[in-house]
Tab-separated table of C-alpha atoms in Angstrom:
chain	number	residue	atom	x	y	z
A	1	MET	CA	119.621	121.807	91.018
A	2	SER	CA	120.621	121.638	87.734
A	3	PRO	CA	124.941	121.135	87.025
A	4	SER	CA	124.513	124.453	84.951
A	5	THR	CA	122.728	126.614	87.226
A	6	SER	CA	124.357	129.549	89.567
A	7	PRO	CA	124.309	127.707	93.233
A	8	ARG	CA	122.108	129.417	95.652
A	9	PHE	CA	124.138	131.578	98.859
A	10	PHE	CA	124.104	129.999	102.923
A	11	THR	CA	125.658	131.986	105.941
A	12	GLU	CA	127.272	129.079	108.652
A	13	ARG	CA	124.387	130.356	110.556
A	14	GLU	CA	121.448	130.077	108.109
A	15	VAL	CA	122.702	126.389	108.177
A	16	ALA	CA	122.711	125.222	110.985
A	17	ARG	CA	119.362	126.069	111.962
A	18	HIS	CA	118.922	123.424	109.598
A	19	SER	CA	119.034	120.712	112.725
A	20	THR	CA	116.181	119.499	112.891
A	21	PRO	CA	114.108	116.098	111.788
A	22	ASP	CA	111.218	118.445	109.614
A	23	SER	CA	114.595	120.969	108.627
A	24	CYS	CA	117.817	118.857	108.332
A	25	TRP	CA	120.901	120.645	106.282
A	26	VAL	CA	124.311	118.616	106.429
A	27	LEU	CA	127.483	119.974	104.739
A	28	LEU	CA	130.012	119.305	103.227
A	29	GLY	CA	133.223	120.840	102.063
A	30	THR	CA	130.796	123.884	101.293
A	31	ARG	CA	127.997	122.154	99.275
A	32	VAL	CA	125.188	122.806	101.490
A	33	TYR	CA	122.603	120.091	101.355
A	34	ASP	CA	119.386	119.228	102.685
A	35	VAL	CA	118.908	116.126	103.965
A	36	THR	CA	115.714	115.914	105.593
A	37	ALA	CA	113.521	113.259	103.016
A	38	PHE	CA	116.824	110.878	103.530
A	39	LEU	CA	116.692	111.175	107.607
A	40	ARG	CA	114.500	108.306	107.855
A	41	MET	CA	116.519	105.572	105.138
A	42	HIS	CA	120.042	106.163	106.993
A	43	PRO	CA	121.540	103.144	107.095
A	44	GLY	CA	122.705	104.279	109.947
A	45	GLY	CA	119.613	105.569	111.999
A	46	GLU	CA	117.921	109.032	111.775
A	47	ALA	CA	119.970	110.683	115.125
A	48	LEU	CA	123.351	109.906	113.733
A	49	ILE	CA	122.776	112.231	111.354
A	50	ARG	CA	121.201	115.065	113.278
A	51	SER	CA	123.734	115.055	115.575
A	52	ARG	CA	125.874	116.024	112.603
A	53	SER	CA	123.458	118.341	111.157
A	54	GLY	CA	124.687	122.241	110.645
A	55	LYS	CA	128.320	120.598	110.595
A	56	ASP	CA	130.279	119.276	107.567
A	57	VAL	CA	130.349	115.462	107.991
A	58	SER	CA	133.412	115.509	105.525
A	59	ARG	CA	135.018	112.707	107.707
A	60	GLU	CA	131.914	110.593	108.875
A	61	MET	CA	132.040	110.451	104.582
A	62	GLU	CA	135.745	109.085	104.523
A	63	GLY	CA	135.397	107.082	107.666
A	64	PRO	CA	135.519	105.622	110.091
A	65	PRO	CA	134.102	102.813	110.794
A	66	HIS	CA	132.601	103.579	107.107
A	67	ARG	CA	133.276	104.902	104.128
A	68	HIS	CA	130.618	105.846	102.181
A	69	SER	CA	130.831	104.370	98.279
A	70	GLU	CA	130.881	106.681	94.952
A	71	ASN	CA	126.820	105.471	95.044
A	72	ALA	CA	125.572	106.688	98.390
A	73	ARG	CA	127.960	110.066	97.259
A	74	ARG	CA	125.525	109.850	94.344
A	75	TRP	CA	123.181	109.653	95.953
A	76	MET	CA	123.496	112.242	98.179
A	77	GLU	CA	124.140	114.905	95.484
A	78	GLN	CA	120.481	114.735	94.561
A	79	TYR	CA	119.705	116.343	98.177
A	80	TYR	CA	122.469	119.490	97.953
A	81	ILE	CA	120.366	123.345	97.811
A	82	GLY	CA	123.536	125.831	97.939
A	83	GLU	CA	126.865	126.860	99.444
A	84	LEU	CA	128.097	128.218	102.013
A	85	ASP	CA	129.103	131.393	101.258
A	86	ARG	CA	132.686	131.487	102.780
A	87	ASP	CA	132.645	135.501	102.526
A	88	SER	CA	129.604	135.703	105.685
A	89	GLY	CA	131.838	133.409	107.432
A	90	ALA	CA	135.032	135.382	107.290
A	91	GLU	CA	133.361	138.689	108.522
A	92	GLU	CA	131.443	137.231	111.368
A	93	ALA	CA	135.083	135.711	111.906
A	94	GLN	CA	136.418	139.224	112.026
A	95	ARG	CA	133.729	140.699	113.621
A	96	LYS	CA	134.045	137.709	117.255
A	97	HIS	CA	138.704	138.814	116.500
A	98	GLY	CA	137.572	142.094	117.145
A	99	ASN	CA	138.089	144.667	113.748
A	100	PRO	CA	134.583	145.345	113.318
A	101	GLN	CA	135.851	148.858	111.113
A	102	ARG	CA	136.141	146.562	108.777
A	103	THR	CA	132.957	144.286	108.785
A	104	PRO	CA	130.117	144.839	106.907
A	105	HIS	CA	126.400	145.432	108.708
A	106	PRO	CA	124.649	142.613	108.717
A	107	ARG	CA	121.928	144.151	107.182
A	108	PHE	CA	124.309	144.659	104.479
A	109	VAL	CA	125.866	140.884	104.413
A	110	LEU	CA	122.310	139.541	103.887
A	111	GLN	CA	121.350	142.076	101.210
A	112	HIS	CA	124.115	140.630	100.093
A	113	ILE	CA	123.448	136.559	100.292
A	114	GLN	CA	119.588	137.467	98.855
A	115	ILE	CA	120.670	139.295	95.999
A	116	ARG	CA	122.980	136.179	95.258
A	117	ASN	CA	119.649	134.092	95.708
A	118	TRP	CA	117.619	136.268	93.450
A	119	LEU	CA	120.386	136.239	90.910
A	120	TRP	CA	120.211	132.650	90.799
A	121	CYS	CA	116.154	132.421	91.164
A	122	PHE	CA	116.223	133.942	87.825
A	123	GLU	CA	119.248	132.362	85.725
A	124	THR	CA	116.431	129.134	87.007
A	125	LEU	CA	113.249	130.614	85.740
A	126	ARG	CA	115.464	131.585	82.429
A	127	GLU	CA	116.671	127.914	82.214
A	128	ARG	CA	113.000	126.339	82.081
A	129	ARG	CA	111.259	129.052	79.629
A	130	GLN	CA	114.347	128.671	77.283
A	131	THR	CA	113.523	125.117	78.229
A	132	SER	CA	110.223	125.444	77.613
A	133	ASP	CA	110.184	127.753	74.399
A	134	GLN	CA	112.305	124.324	72.766
A	135	THR	CA	109.174	122.236	73.218
A	136	ASP	CA	105.322	121.506	71.410
A	137	GLY	CA	103.214	122.918	72.491
A	138	LYS	CA	101.788	119.886	73.843
A	139	THR	CA	105.232	119.200	75.959
A	140	ALA	CA	104.608	122.459	77.521
A	141	GLU	CA	101.282	122.000	78.774
A	142	LYS	CA	101.904	119.060	80.398
A	143	MET	CA	105.494	121.119	82.074
A	144	LYS	CA	103.096	123.717	82.862
A	145	LEU	CA	100.220	120.986	84.772
A	146	ASP	CA	103.726	119.365	86.675
A	147	GLU	CA	104.518	122.782	88.156
A	148	ASP	CA	101.090	122.854	88.878
A	149	GLU	CA	101.327	119.079	91.149
A	150	ASP	CA	101.006	120.062	95.280
A	151	GLU	CA	104.689	120.499	96.222
A	152	ASN	CA	103.833	117.630	98.296
A	153	SER	CA	103.641	115.028	96.553
A	154	PRO	CA	106.313	112.026	95.292
A	155	TYR	CA	107.280	113.837	92.290
A	156	SER	CA	107.768	117.069	93.616
A	157	ARG	CA	110.264	115.852	95.864
A	158	CYS	CA	112.394	113.650	94.713
A	159	SER	CA	115.598	113.892	93.689
A	160	SER	CA	117.869	116.228	90.665
A	161	VAL	CA	118.386	113.394	87.959
A	162	ASP	CA	118.683	115.386	84.764
A	163	LEU	CA	115.747	114.979	82.551
A	164	ASP	CA	117.546	115.696	79.079
A	165	LYS	CA	120.802	113.857	80.152
A	166	ASP	CA	119.125	110.153	81.057
A	167	LEU	CA	119.870	107.318	79.613
A	168	VAL	CA	115.608	107.320	79.621
A	169	ASP	CA	112.536	109.805	79.765
A	170	TRP	CA	112.206	109.925	82.655
A	171	ARG	CA	108.197	111.323	82.085
A	172	LYS	CA	107.397	108.521	80.180
A	173	PRO	CA	107.158	104.684	81.795
A	174	LEU	CA	109.914	103.322	82.344
A	175	ALA	CA	109.375	99.760	81.465
A	176	TRP	CA	108.809	99.665	77.465
A	177	GLN	CA	112.458	102.499	77.424
A	178	VAL	CA	114.617	100.034	79.634
A	179	GLY	CA	115.586	97.385	77.270
A	180	HIS	CA	116.741	99.704	74.652
A	181	LEU	CA	119.987	100.749	76.581
A	182	GLY	CA	121.723	97.567	75.811
A	183	GLU	CA	125.150	96.931	77.873
A	184	LYS	CA	124.820	100.788	79.347
A	185	TYR	CA	121.388	98.862	81.359
A	186	ASP	CA	123.813	97.169	83.873
A	187	ALA	CA	125.517	100.002	85.130
A	188	TRP	CA	123.056	102.694	84.161
A	189	VAL	CA	119.747	100.602	87.145
A	190	HIS	CA	123.033	99.723	89.611
A	191	GLN	CA	122.962	103.585	89.889
A	192	PRO	CA	119.956	104.164	92.700
A	193	VAL	CA	118.213	107.197	92.676
A	194	ASP	CA	115.507	108.721	95.061
A	195	ARG	CA	112.547	109.402	93.106
A	196	PRO	CA	109.419	107.525	92.699
A	197	ILE	CA	109.576	105.193	89.187
A	198	ARG	CA	106.060	104.509	87.082
A	199	LEU	CA	106.563	101.671	84.960
A	200	PHE	CA	102.780	101.491	82.984
A	201	GLY	CA	101.288	103.751	80.647
A	202	ASN	CA	98.111	101.954	81.439
A	203	PRO	CA	96.922	103.147	85.961
A	204	PHE	CA	95.308	99.846	86.095
A	205	MET	CA	98.616	98.422	85.474
A	206	GLU	CA	100.316	99.947	86.945
A	207	ALA	CA	98.826	99.910	90.180
A	208	SER	CA	98.412	96.625	89.658
A	209	THR	CA	103.082	96.957	90.160
A	210	LYS	CA	102.472	98.643	93.714
A	211	THR	CA	101.201	96.949	97.254
A	212	SER	CA	101.186	99.144	100.626
A	213	TRP	CA	102.674	96.729	103.225
A	214	TYR	CA	99.602	95.769	104.828
A	215	TRP	CA	98.341	93.663	102.430
A	216	VAL	CA	100.424	91.012	102.942
A	217	PRO	CA	100.483	90.430	106.335
A	218	VAL	CA	97.037	90.976	105.809
A	219	VAL	CA	96.439	88.186	102.795
A	220	TRP	CA	99.174	85.694	103.259
A	221	LEU	CA	98.859	85.346	107.279
A	222	PRO	CA	95.498	84.493	107.618
A	223	VAL	CA	97.093	81.039	105.640
A	224	VAL	CA	99.175	80.430	108.059
A	225	PHE	CA	97.142	80.065	110.301
A	226	TYR	CA	94.346	78.169	108.737
A	227	LEU	CA	96.590	75.382	107.332
A	228	SER	CA	99.122	75.098	110.660
A	229	TRP	CA	95.838	74.115	112.431
A	230	TYR	CA	94.918	72.122	109.943
A	231	CYS	CA	98.320	70.192	110.039
A	232	PHE	CA	98.655	69.928	114.006
A	233	THR	CA	95.174	68.650	114.708
A	234	THR	CA	95.229	66.014	111.451
A	235	LEU	CA	98.623	64.725	113.074
A	236	ALA	CA	96.660	64.380	115.964
A	237	LYS	CA	94.981	62.419	115.180
A	238	GLY	CA	97.073	59.312	115.192
A	239	THR	CA	96.757	57.978	111.611
A	240	THR	CA	99.509	59.571	109.821
A	241	ARG	CA	101.977	56.969	108.896
A	242	ILE	CA	105.110	57.092	106.833
A	243	ASP	CA	105.597	53.779	104.660
A	244	LEU	CA	109.078	52.274	104.493
A	245	THR	CA	108.197	48.837	102.777
A	246	SER	CA	105.476	47.220	101.789
A	247	ASP	CA	105.239	46.178	105.507
A	248	VAL	CA	106.677	48.921	107.819
A	249	SER	CA	105.464	52.215	108.213
A	250	ILE	CA	106.399	54.357	112.005
A	251	PRO	CA	102.993	56.659	112.690
A	252	VAL	CA	103.914	60.821	112.675
A	253	HIS	CA	102.594	61.663	115.895
A	254	LYS	CA	101.605	66.184	116.080
A	255	TYR	CA	104.538	67.148	117.875
A	256	MET	CA	105.794	66.734	114.163
A	257	PHE	CA	104.586	69.186	113.634
A	258	VAL	CA	107.066	71.560	115.376
A	259	PRO	CA	109.968	70.802	113.134
A	260	LEU	CA	108.025	70.309	109.973
A	261	PHE	CA	106.790	73.758	110.076
A	262	LEU	CA	110.549	75.129	111.203
A	263	LEU	CA	112.002	72.724	108.366
A	264	GLY	CA	110.288	74.819	105.904
A	265	TRP	CA	111.241	78.218	107.051
A	266	PHE	CA	114.955	76.993	106.691
A	267	LEU	CA	113.614	75.581	102.879
A	268	TRP	CA	112.149	78.985	102.161
A	269	SER	CA	115.853	81.146	103.437
A	270	PHE	CA	117.551	78.891	101.045
A	271	ILE	CA	114.534	79.606	98.164
A	272	GLU	CA	114.478	83.551	99.541
A	273	TYR	CA	119.171	83.359	98.371
A	274	CYS	CA	118.314	81.645	94.546
A	275	ILE	CA	115.396	83.660	93.913
A	276	HIS	CA	117.568	86.226	94.807
A	277	ARG	CA	120.792	86.149	93.866
A	278	PHE	CA	119.792	84.023	90.330
A	279	VAL	CA	116.916	85.497	90.006
A	280	PHE	CA	116.835	88.551	90.618
A	281	HIS	CA	120.082	89.335	89.365
A	282	MET	CA	120.444	87.552	86.546
A	283	LYS	CA	122.133	90.133	83.944
A	284	PRO	CA	120.151	90.363	80.676
A	285	PRO	CA	122.035	90.294	77.447
A	286	ALA	CA	122.648	93.370	76.102
A	287	HIS	CA	120.776	92.108	73.067
A	288	ASN	CA	117.985	91.218	74.461
A	289	TYR	CA	115.191	93.313	74.827
A	290	TYR	CA	112.900	91.149	76.354
A	291	LEU	CA	114.198	89.949	79.206
A	292	ILE	CA	116.472	93.274	80.152
A	293	MET	CA	112.953	94.912	80.389
A	294	LEU	CA	111.276	91.187	82.969
A	295	HIS	CA	114.739	91.198	84.728
A	296	PHE	CA	113.546	95.605	85.292
A	297	LEU	CA	110.481	94.727	85.839
A	298	LEU	CA	110.819	91.769	88.410
A	299	HIS	CA	113.744	93.394	90.554
A	300	GLY	CA	115.856	96.572	88.713
A	301	GLN	CA	113.469	99.195	89.558
A	302	HIS	CA	113.818	97.710	93.235
A	303	HIS	CA	117.835	99.013	92.955
A	304	LYS	CA	117.023	102.135	90.342
A	305	SER	CA	114.399	103.615	92.994
A	306	PRO	CA	115.176	101.962	96.515
A	307	PHE	CA	113.040	103.738	98.710
A	308	ASP	CA	110.035	103.692	96.497
A	309	GLY	CA	107.881	102.812	99.606
A	310	SER	CA	105.147	101.202	97.562
A	311	ARG	CA	107.549	98.684	95.438
A	312	LEU	CA	108.932	97.031	98.479
A	313	VAL	CA	107.176	93.836	98.823
A	314	PHE	CA	105.345	91.156	96.628
A	315	PRO	CA	102.114	91.849	95.536
A	316	PRO	CA	99.812	89.055	96.297
A	317	GLY	CA	98.997	87.907	93.384
A	318	ILE	CA	101.794	87.317	91.426
A	319	ALA	CA	103.268	86.191	94.880
A	320	SER	CA	100.156	83.397	94.726
A	321	ILE	CA	100.878	82.330	91.357
A	322	VAL	CA	104.839	81.765	93.094
A	323	VAL	CA	103.118	79.943	96.633
A	324	GLY	CA	100.787	77.975	94.597
A	325	SER	CA	103.993	75.810	92.234
A	326	PHE	CA	105.284	75.104	95.723
A	327	TYR	CA	102.878	74.023	97.151
A	328	MET	CA	102.282	71.896	94.879
A	329	ILE	CA	105.671	70.808	94.200
A	330	LEU	CA	105.841	69.967	98.167
A	331	CYS	CA	102.607	67.780	97.979
A	332	LYS	CA	103.992	65.773	95.107
A	333	THR	CA	107.163	65.367	96.785
A	334	LEU	CA	106.277	64.185	100.532
A	335	PRO	CA	102.940	62.467	102.000
A	336	GLU	CA	100.386	65.304	102.093
A	337	ILE	CA	100.243	66.697	105.159
A	338	LEU	CA	103.450	66.649	105.729
A	339	GLY	CA	104.123	68.489	102.517
A	340	VAL	CA	101.922	71.082	104.118
A	341	SER	CA	103.338	71.815	107.273
A	342	VAL	CA	106.422	72.181	105.100
A	343	PHE	CA	104.857	74.303	103.294
A	344	VAL	CA	102.612	76.548	105.757
A	345	GLY	CA	106.247	76.740	107.490
A	346	GLY	CA	107.468	77.743	104.390
A	347	LEU	CA	104.588	80.537	103.772
A	348	CYS	CA	104.877	81.772	107.296
A	349	GLY	CA	109.058	82.677	106.916
A	350	TYR	CA	107.755	84.371	103.267
A	351	VAL	CA	106.090	86.333	105.267
A	352	VAL	CA	108.667	87.606	107.480
A	353	TYR	CA	110.835	87.781	104.933
A	354	ASP	CA	109.223	90.281	103.325
A	355	MET	CA	108.475	92.834	106.539
A	356	ILE	CA	112.114	93.185	107.127
A	357	HIS	CA	112.882	93.707	103.539
A	358	TYR	CA	110.199	96.344	104.180
A	359	TYR	CA	111.457	97.121	107.519
A	360	LEU	CA	115.587	97.354	106.223
A	361	HIS	CA	115.207	100.093	104.201
A	362	TYR	CA	112.122	102.213	105.901
A	363	GLY	CA	112.668	101.494	109.895
A	364	SER	CA	115.592	102.669	112.585
A	365	PRO	CA	117.128	99.637	114.614
A	366	LYS	CA	118.618	100.002	117.699
A	367	ARG	CA	122.389	100.184	117.081
A	368	GLY	CA	123.819	97.047	117.972
A	369	SER	CA	120.872	95.284	116.822
A	370	TYR	CA	120.991	92.284	114.790
A	371	MET	CA	118.212	94.021	112.651
A	372	TYR	CA	120.536	97.415	112.622
A	373	GLY	CA	123.690	94.625	111.419
A	374	LEU	CA	121.449	94.172	108.575
A	375	LYS	CA	120.559	96.657	107.625
A	376	ALA	CA	123.529	97.886	107.040
A	377	TYR	CA	124.996	94.813	105.495
A	378	HIS	CA	121.670	95.295	102.852
A	379	VAL	CA	122.226	98.963	102.859
A	380	LYS	CA	126.168	99.042	100.759
A	381	HIS	CA	124.304	95.654	98.958
A	382	HIS	CA	121.755	97.809	97.407
A	383	PHE	CA	124.803	101.131	97.120
A	384	GLU	CA	128.314	99.317	96.590
A	385	HIS	CA	128.165	95.332	96.319
A	386	GLN	CA	125.643	94.154	94.316
A	387	ARG	CA	127.511	90.839	93.473
A	388	ALA	CA	127.026	89.576	96.847
A	389	GLY	CA	125.465	89.902	100.093
A	390	PHE	CA	121.937	87.791	99.086
A	391	GLY	CA	120.770	87.384	102.108
A	392	ILE	CA	118.269	89.623	103.502
A	393	THR	CA	116.296	88.120	106.963
A	394	THR	CA	119.671	85.539	107.254
A	395	THR	CA	123.452	86.204	106.472
A	396	PHE	CA	123.586	82.459	106.168
A	397	TRP	CA	123.188	81.479	102.423
A	398	ASP	CA	126.005	84.588	102.026
A	399	HIS	CA	129.255	82.157	103.785
A	400	PRO	CA	128.939	78.353	101.457
A	401	PHE	CA	128.549	80.224	98.140
A	402	ASP	CA	131.218	83.157	99.081
A	403	THR	CA	129.196	85.939	99.030
A	404	VAL	CA	129.417	87.333	102.226
A	405	ILE	CA	129.894	91.119	101.482
A	406	PRO	CA	133.190	91.852	103.212
A	407	ASP	CA	134.054	94.464	105.668
A	408	GLU	CA	136.244	96.968	105.706
A	409	LYS	CA	139.330	98.156	105.603
A	410	PHE	CA	140.490	101.533	106.624
């Protein structure tokens, strides 16, 4: 809803009726929010919001147990739909306390709300017409096409980004625009929105940046299973030995595959931390257009739109370049079969990492579980502590590197 548009008004009874998974509204003071689309995304779980549907959540926003950040409050504004009609609430209270002579008939109260809402619709249409008149014929035609899109498309359900005041033009691909933000880029990219992002105008390039979560296990798990079988059967032959000197060597038992596999998984957790902290969260120089664009393509777009489900896992094509590089490094560093054994453990760790990352954004873990804690930790990283909390599958490496997200104190 545009800030300049007069709000719609709802009675308390209307708000209270919206308390189902298909339509869930909450109040923040007198402001009404339709948070239906946010139920699955909420870090505390869907049930937590539904238990407060139709009610004022001001106290919960302040905490405890969690004080919501400025980004979280800004995010909530995307679901703002109108105001609570205080007059109707006072009239209902008077009716309950026995002052029927001063209480208008409910039909007139309803008409009062409808008139306000009609005025709101009229002003909104008038604003759209004024905007349309100020654009050229081509832009006006595109806006007409956008209005005719299916109301269930992602763009019709996305955030209320102010298209005229935002630092970028959301009607155009963002990849070529973000580099011009300069010193404003870092603050802009860490103000998340609930809106799909279009990176490129070319359909093929755009499609190559999107991946459904299931492609990660479909592509990589067969590789993990095959290499695990290959390593174990090769070690089982009993011919693998590690040369300590020209005359001394020790045999490698087949059951050494398990600790080598786990070593690879552990090494991946460290690589995961380093990539997330030092590559994905590098702060590109404000004057460097190309580094800003590269950062946005690698990770900035994920922080700008953290619930874009098509960009929560790595496309296998791009991931294969990194995977291949680590394979060659390990095989050059260690005896071949040992290097492959460590590699396959790391590859399995990567698959688990991508699946957990997707689940942290879209899953609803049980309260008090390990995954519940990880989800809350990761959401804090997105909304409040972007320079800390770099662990995804584990917070282990955040401790020695002093990047642990601090606990809140009230």
